[in-house]
Amino acid sequence: MRFGLLGVPALLDPAGLPHHLGSAKVRVLLVTLLLRANKVVPVHELKAALWGGEPPASAHASLHNHVTRLRRLLAEDDRLRAVAPGYVLRVAPGELDSDVFEECVARARTAYGRAEWAEVVTTARTGLGLWRGTPLDGVYGPDETRPALVQKLGEARLQLLQWRYDAELELGRHDGLAPELAALVAEFPLREAFHRQLMLALHRTGRQAEALGVYRALHRTLVGELGVDPGPAVREAHAEVLRGPFGALRPPVPRADHRFADGA
C-alpha cells in the first residue's frame, strides 16, 4: 500500500496509479489522517475537516461510515485504528509520496554540495517523477487556506528543479534544456535561477542572441517590479554570453543567488 499527496490525494498501486476513493468526504478523511500519519487525530478535528465549524447532528454516525469505507479501501485491518480520542492511520517509511519526495530533496542537497552532478540528476528525476499535479489537488476550495505543507512542497520542488538543471549544465547536457527552462521562466518570471540557466543553455547551444534577450527581459522585469538589478549569478552568466561563442573550455556554472526567499 502506498499513499499519494503530490496531486489528487490517492491510494496508489505498485505502479503508482491511483485507486478511486469514492466520495469527496473519504478523500478529505484520508488527507486529514495522512497529514498526521501515525498520530491520533481527535474525532472533533476529523468532523471539522469534513464539515467545517458546524457539523450536522448526524456527523458522528457519518464519520463512522466514512471510516468504514476507508478501511475497506485500505484492505488491512490494522491500518486505520480507533484510538481514543480519535483515529490513527499507520503509514510505514516509504509509503507516503511526499515523505519519499522530501528524502530525495535531502539526498540531492547533499550531492549538490559535493558536486556529485550525476547523482543530483538521478535523485532529482526520481523525486520530481512522484508529482502527479498540485499537492492535495481537489481538496480545498479557492478561498480555503491550504496546509503549510503545500507551500513547503512547492518550494522544495522548485529547488530540486534548480539543482537538477545546474547539474545538467555542469555535465555538459545543454541540448533539450531550453524548452523546459523557457516554460519555467514564463511560470516564475521573478525567479532568477531559471533565467540564468536558460541563458546558459541557449548560449551553449549557439543561440547567443536569444540568451541576451532573456537577460534583457529579466532586467526589465526586476527593475520594473522590484526596483533591483539582476543578482551576481545572473550577471556572471550574462558576462559568459557576452564573451562570445561557447568553447570547449567553459567557466563553471554560477551558483544561485539567494537574495530572494524563493531561491532565485
Coordinates of C-alpha atoms in Angstrom, one line a residue:
M1 CA 0.0 0.0 0.0
R2 CA 1.2 3.5 -0.9
F3 CA -0.3 6.9 -0.3
G4 CA -0.2 10.0 -2.6
L5 CA -0.5 13.6 -1.6
L6 CA 1.5 15.0 -4.6
G7 CA -1.6 15.5 -6.7
V8 CA -5.1 14.4 -6.1
P9 CA -4.9 12.5 -2.8
A10 CA -5.0 8.8 -3.6
L11 CA -4.2 5.3 -2.6
L12 CA -1.6 4.2 -5.1
D13 CA -1.0 0.7 -6.6
P14 CA 2.6 -0.6 -7.1
A15 CA 2.8 1.1 -10.5
G16 CA 1.9 4.5 -8.9
L17 CA -1.7 4.5 -10.4
P18 CA -4.4 5.9 -8.1
H19 CA -7.4 3.9 -6.8
H20 CA -10.8 5.6 -6.9
L21 CA -11.7 6.7 -3.4
G22 CA -15.4 7.2 -4.0
S23 CA -16.8 10.3 -2.2
A24 CA -15.0 13.6 -1.6
K25 CA -15.6 13.1 2.1
V26 CA -13.5 9.9 2.1
R27 CA -10.7 11.8 0.3
V28 CA -10.8 14.6 2.9
L29 CA -10.7 12.0 5.7
L30 CA -7.7 10.3 4.1
V31 CA -5.9 13.6 3.7
T32 CA -6.6 14.7 7.3
L33 CA -5.2 11.4 8.6
L34 CA -2.2 11.4 6.3
L35 CA -1.2 14.9 7.3
R36 CA -0.8 13.5 10.8
A37 CA 0.2 9.9 9.9
N38 CA 1.0 7.6 12.8
K39 CA -0.6 10.1 15.3
V40 CA -4.0 10.1 16.8
V41 CA -6.3 12.6 15.1
P42 CA -9.2 13.5 17.5
V43 CA -12.8 13.0 16.4
H44 CA -13.6 16.7 16.7
E45 CA -10.8 17.6 14.3
L46 CA -12.0 15.0 11.8
K47 CA -15.5 16.4 12.0
A48 CA -14.2 19.9 11.5
A49 CA -12.2 18.8 8.4
L50 CA -15.3 17.1 6.9
W51 CA -18.0 19.6 7.8
G52 CA -16.4 22.8 8.9
G53 CA -17.2 24.6 12.1
E54 CA -20.8 23.4 12.4
P55 CA -21.0 19.7 11.9
P56 CA -24.5 18.3 11.5
A57 CA -26.2 16.3 14.2
S58 CA -25.5 13.2 12.1
A59 CA -21.8 13.9 11.9
H60 CA -20.7 11.2 14.4
A61 CA -22.6 8.4 12.6
S62 CA -21.5 9.7 9.2
L63 CA -17.8 9.9 10.3
H64 CA -18.1 6.2 11.4
N65 CA -19.5 5.3 7.9
H66 CA -16.7 7.2 6.1
V67 CA -14.1 5.4 8.3
T68 CA -15.6 2.1 7.4
R69 CA -15.4 2.9 3.7
L70 CA -11.8 3.9 4.0
R71 CA -11.0 0.8 5.9
R72 CA -12.4 -1.3 3.1
L73 CA -10.2 0.5 0.6
L74 CA -7.1 0.1 2.8
A75 CA -7.8 -3.7 2.9
E76 CA -5.7 -4.1 6.0
D77 CA -7.3 -4.4 9.4
D78 CA -4.7 -2.7 11.4
R79 CA -4.1 0.3 9.0
L80 CA -6.8 2.6 10.5
R81 CA -7.5 2.1 14.2
A82 CA -9.8 3.7 16.6
V83 CA -7.6 5.1 19.5
A84 CA -9.2 7.4 22.0
P85 CA -9.9 10.2 21.4
G86 CA -10.0 9.6 17.6
Y87 CA -8.3 7.5 14.9
V88 CA -4.7 6.8 13.8
L89 CA -3.6 5.8 10.3
R90 CA -0.4 3.7 10.2
V91 CA 2.0 4.7 7.4
A92 CA 5.3 2.9 7.1
P93 CA 8.5 4.6 5.8
G94 CA 8.5 4.9 2.0
E95 CA 4.7 4.6 1.7
L96 CA 3.8 8.3 1.5
D97 CA 4.9 10.0 -1.7
S98 CA 5.5 13.4 0.0
D99 CA 7.9 11.8 2.5
V100 CA 9.8 10.0 -0.3
F101 CA 10.0 13.3 -2.2
E102 CA 11.4 15.1 0.8
E103 CA 14.0 12.3 1.2
C104 CA 15.0 12.8 -2.4
V105 CA 15.4 16.6 -1.8
A106 CA 17.7 15.9 1.2
R107 CA 19.8 13.5 -0.9
A108 CA 20.0 15.9 -3.8
R109 CA 21.1 18.7 -1.4
T110 CA 23.9 16.6 -0.2
A111 CA 25.0 15.5 -3.6
Y112 CA 24.8 19.1 -4.9
G113 CA 27.0 20.3 -2.1
R114 CA 29.6 17.7 -3.0
A115 CA 29.4 18.5 -6.7
E116 CA 28.2 14.9 -7.5
W117 CA 26.3 16.1 -10.5
A118 CA 25.1 12.7 -11.9
E119 CA 23.7 11.8 -8.5
V120 CA 21.9 15.1 -8.4
V121 CA 20.3 14.5 -11.7
T122 CA 19.2 10.9 -10.9
T123 CA 17.8 11.8 -7.5
A124 CA 16.0 14.9 -8.8
R125 CA 14.4 12.9 -11.5
T126 CA 13.2 10.3 -9.0
G127 CA 11.7 13.0 -6.7
L128 CA 10.1 15.0 -9.5
G129 CA 8.7 11.9 -11.0
L130 CA 6.5 11.4 -7.9
W131 CA 4.5 14.5 -8.7
R132 CA 1.0 13.9 -10.3
G133 CA -0.1 17.6 -10.1
T134 CA -0.6 20.2 -7.4
P135 CA -0.3 18.7 -3.8
L136 CA -3.8 18.0 -2.3
D137 CA -5.4 18.9 -5.5
G138 CA -9.2 19.0 -5.3
V139 CA -9.4 19.0 -1.5
Y140 CA -9.5 22.8 -0.8
G141 CA -11.6 25.5 -2.5
P142 CA -10.2 28.6 -4.0
D143 CA -10.9 30.6 -0.8
E144 CA -9.8 28.0 1.7
T145 CA -6.4 28.1 3.5
R146 CA -4.2 25.2 2.5
P147 CA -1.8 23.4 4.9
A148 CA 1.7 24.9 5.2
L149 CA 2.9 21.6 3.7
V150 CA 1.5 22.5 0.3
Q151 CA 3.7 25.6 0.0
K152 CA 6.7 23.8 1.6
L153 CA 6.5 21.0 -1.0
G154 CA 6.1 23.5 -3.9
E155 CA 9.2 25.4 -2.8
A156 CA 11.1 22.2 -2.4
R157 CA 10.1 21.1 -6.0
L158 CA 11.4 24.4 -7.4
Q159 CA 14.7 24.0 -5.5
L160 CA 15.0 20.4 -6.8
L161 CA 14.4 21.6 -10.4
Q162 CA 17.0 24.3 -9.9
W163 CA 19.6 21.8 -8.7
R164 CA 18.8 19.4 -11.5
Y165 CA 19.3 22.0 -14.2
D166 CA 22.5 23.2 -12.6
A167 CA 23.8 19.6 -12.6
E168 CA 22.7 19.1 -16.2
L169 CA 24.7 22.2 -17.3
E170 CA 27.7 21.1 -15.3
L171 CA 27.6 17.7 -17.1
G172 CA 27.5 19.5 -20.4
R173 CA 24.0 18.3 -21.2
H174 CA 22.8 21.5 -22.8
D175 CA 20.7 20.2 -25.7
G176 CA 17.0 20.0 -24.9
L177 CA 17.0 22.1 -21.8
A178 CA 15.9 25.3 -23.3
P179 CA 12.2 24.5 -23.8
E180 CA 11.8 23.2 -20.3
L181 CA 13.6 26.2 -18.8
A182 CA 11.6 28.6 -21.0
A183 CA 8.4 27.2 -19.6
L184 CA 9.7 27.7 -16.0
V185 CA 10.8 31.3 -16.8
A186 CA 7.3 32.0 -18.1
E187 CA 5.7 30.5 -15.0
F188 CA 8.1 32.1 -12.5
P189 CA 9.2 35.4 -14.0
L190 CA 10.9 36.7 -10.8
R191 CA 12.9 33.5 -10.1
E192 CA 16.4 34.5 -11.4
A193 CA 17.9 31.0 -11.3
F194 CA 15.7 29.7 -14.1
H195 CA 16.6 32.8 -16.3
R196 CA 20.3 32.2 -15.6
Q197 CA 20.0 28.6 -16.6
L198 CA 18.0 29.4 -19.7
M199 CA 20.6 31.9 -20.7
L200 CA 23.4 29.4 -20.4
A201 CA 21.5 26.6 -22.1
L202 CA 20.8 28.9 -25.1
H203 CA 24.3 30.3 -25.3
R204 CA 25.9 26.9 -25.1
T205 CA 23.8 25.6 -28.0
G206 CA 24.8 28.5 -30.2
R207 CA 21.8 30.8 -29.5
Q208 CA 23.6 33.9 -28.1
A209 CA 21.1 36.5 -29.3
E210 CA 18.3 34.6 -27.6
A211 CA 20.3 34.3 -24.4
L212 CA 20.9 38.1 -24.4
G213 CA 17.2 38.6 -24.9
V214 CA 16.4 36.5 -21.8
Y215 CA 18.8 38.8 -19.8
R216 CA 17.2 42.0 -21.1
A217 CA 13.7 40.7 -20.4
L218 CA 14.7 39.7 -16.8
H219 CA 16.4 43.1 -16.2
R220 CA 13.2 44.9 -17.3
T221 CA 11.0 42.8 -15.1
L222 CA 13.2 43.1 -12.0
V223 CA 13.7 46.9 -12.4
G224 CA 10.1 47.5 -13.2
E225 CA 8.5 45.3 -10.4
L226 CA 11.2 45.2 -7.7
G227 CA 13.4 48.1 -8.4
V228 CA 16.5 46.0 -8.4
D229 CA 19.1 44.7 -10.9
P230 CA 19.8 41.0 -11.6
G231 CA 22.0 39.4 -8.9
P232 CA 25.6 38.4 -9.3
A233 CA 24.9 34.8 -10.6
V234 CA 22.8 36.2 -13.5
R235 CA 25.4 38.9 -14.2
E236 CA 28.2 36.2 -14.4
A237 CA 26.1 34.2 -16.8
H238 CA 25.5 37.4 -18.8
A239 CA 29.2 38.0 -18.9
E240 CA 29.8 34.5 -20.3
V241 CA 27.3 35.1 -23.1
L242 CA 29.0 38.4 -23.9
R243 CA 32.4 36.7 -24.3
G244 CA 31.2 35.1 -27.5
P245 CA 30.6 31.6 -28.8
F246 CA 30.8 28.8 -26.2
G247 CA 34.0 26.8 -26.5
A248 CA 35.4 23.6 -25.1
L249 CA 36.9 25.3 -22.1
R250 CA 33.9 26.7 -20.2
P251 CA 33.8 28.5 -16.9
P252 CA 32.0 26.9 -14.0
V253 CA 28.2 27.4 -13.8
P254 CA 27.5 30.3 -11.5
R255 CA 25.7 29.1 -8.3
A256 CA 22.3 30.5 -7.5
D257 CA 21.9 34.0 -5.9
H258 CA 20.0 33.5 -2.7
R259 CA 18.9 37.2 -2.2
F260 CA 15.3 36.3 -2.6
A261 CA 13.2 33.9 -0.4
D262 CA 12.1 31.9 -3.5
G263 CA 15.7 30.7 -4.0
A264 CA 16.2 32.9 -7.1

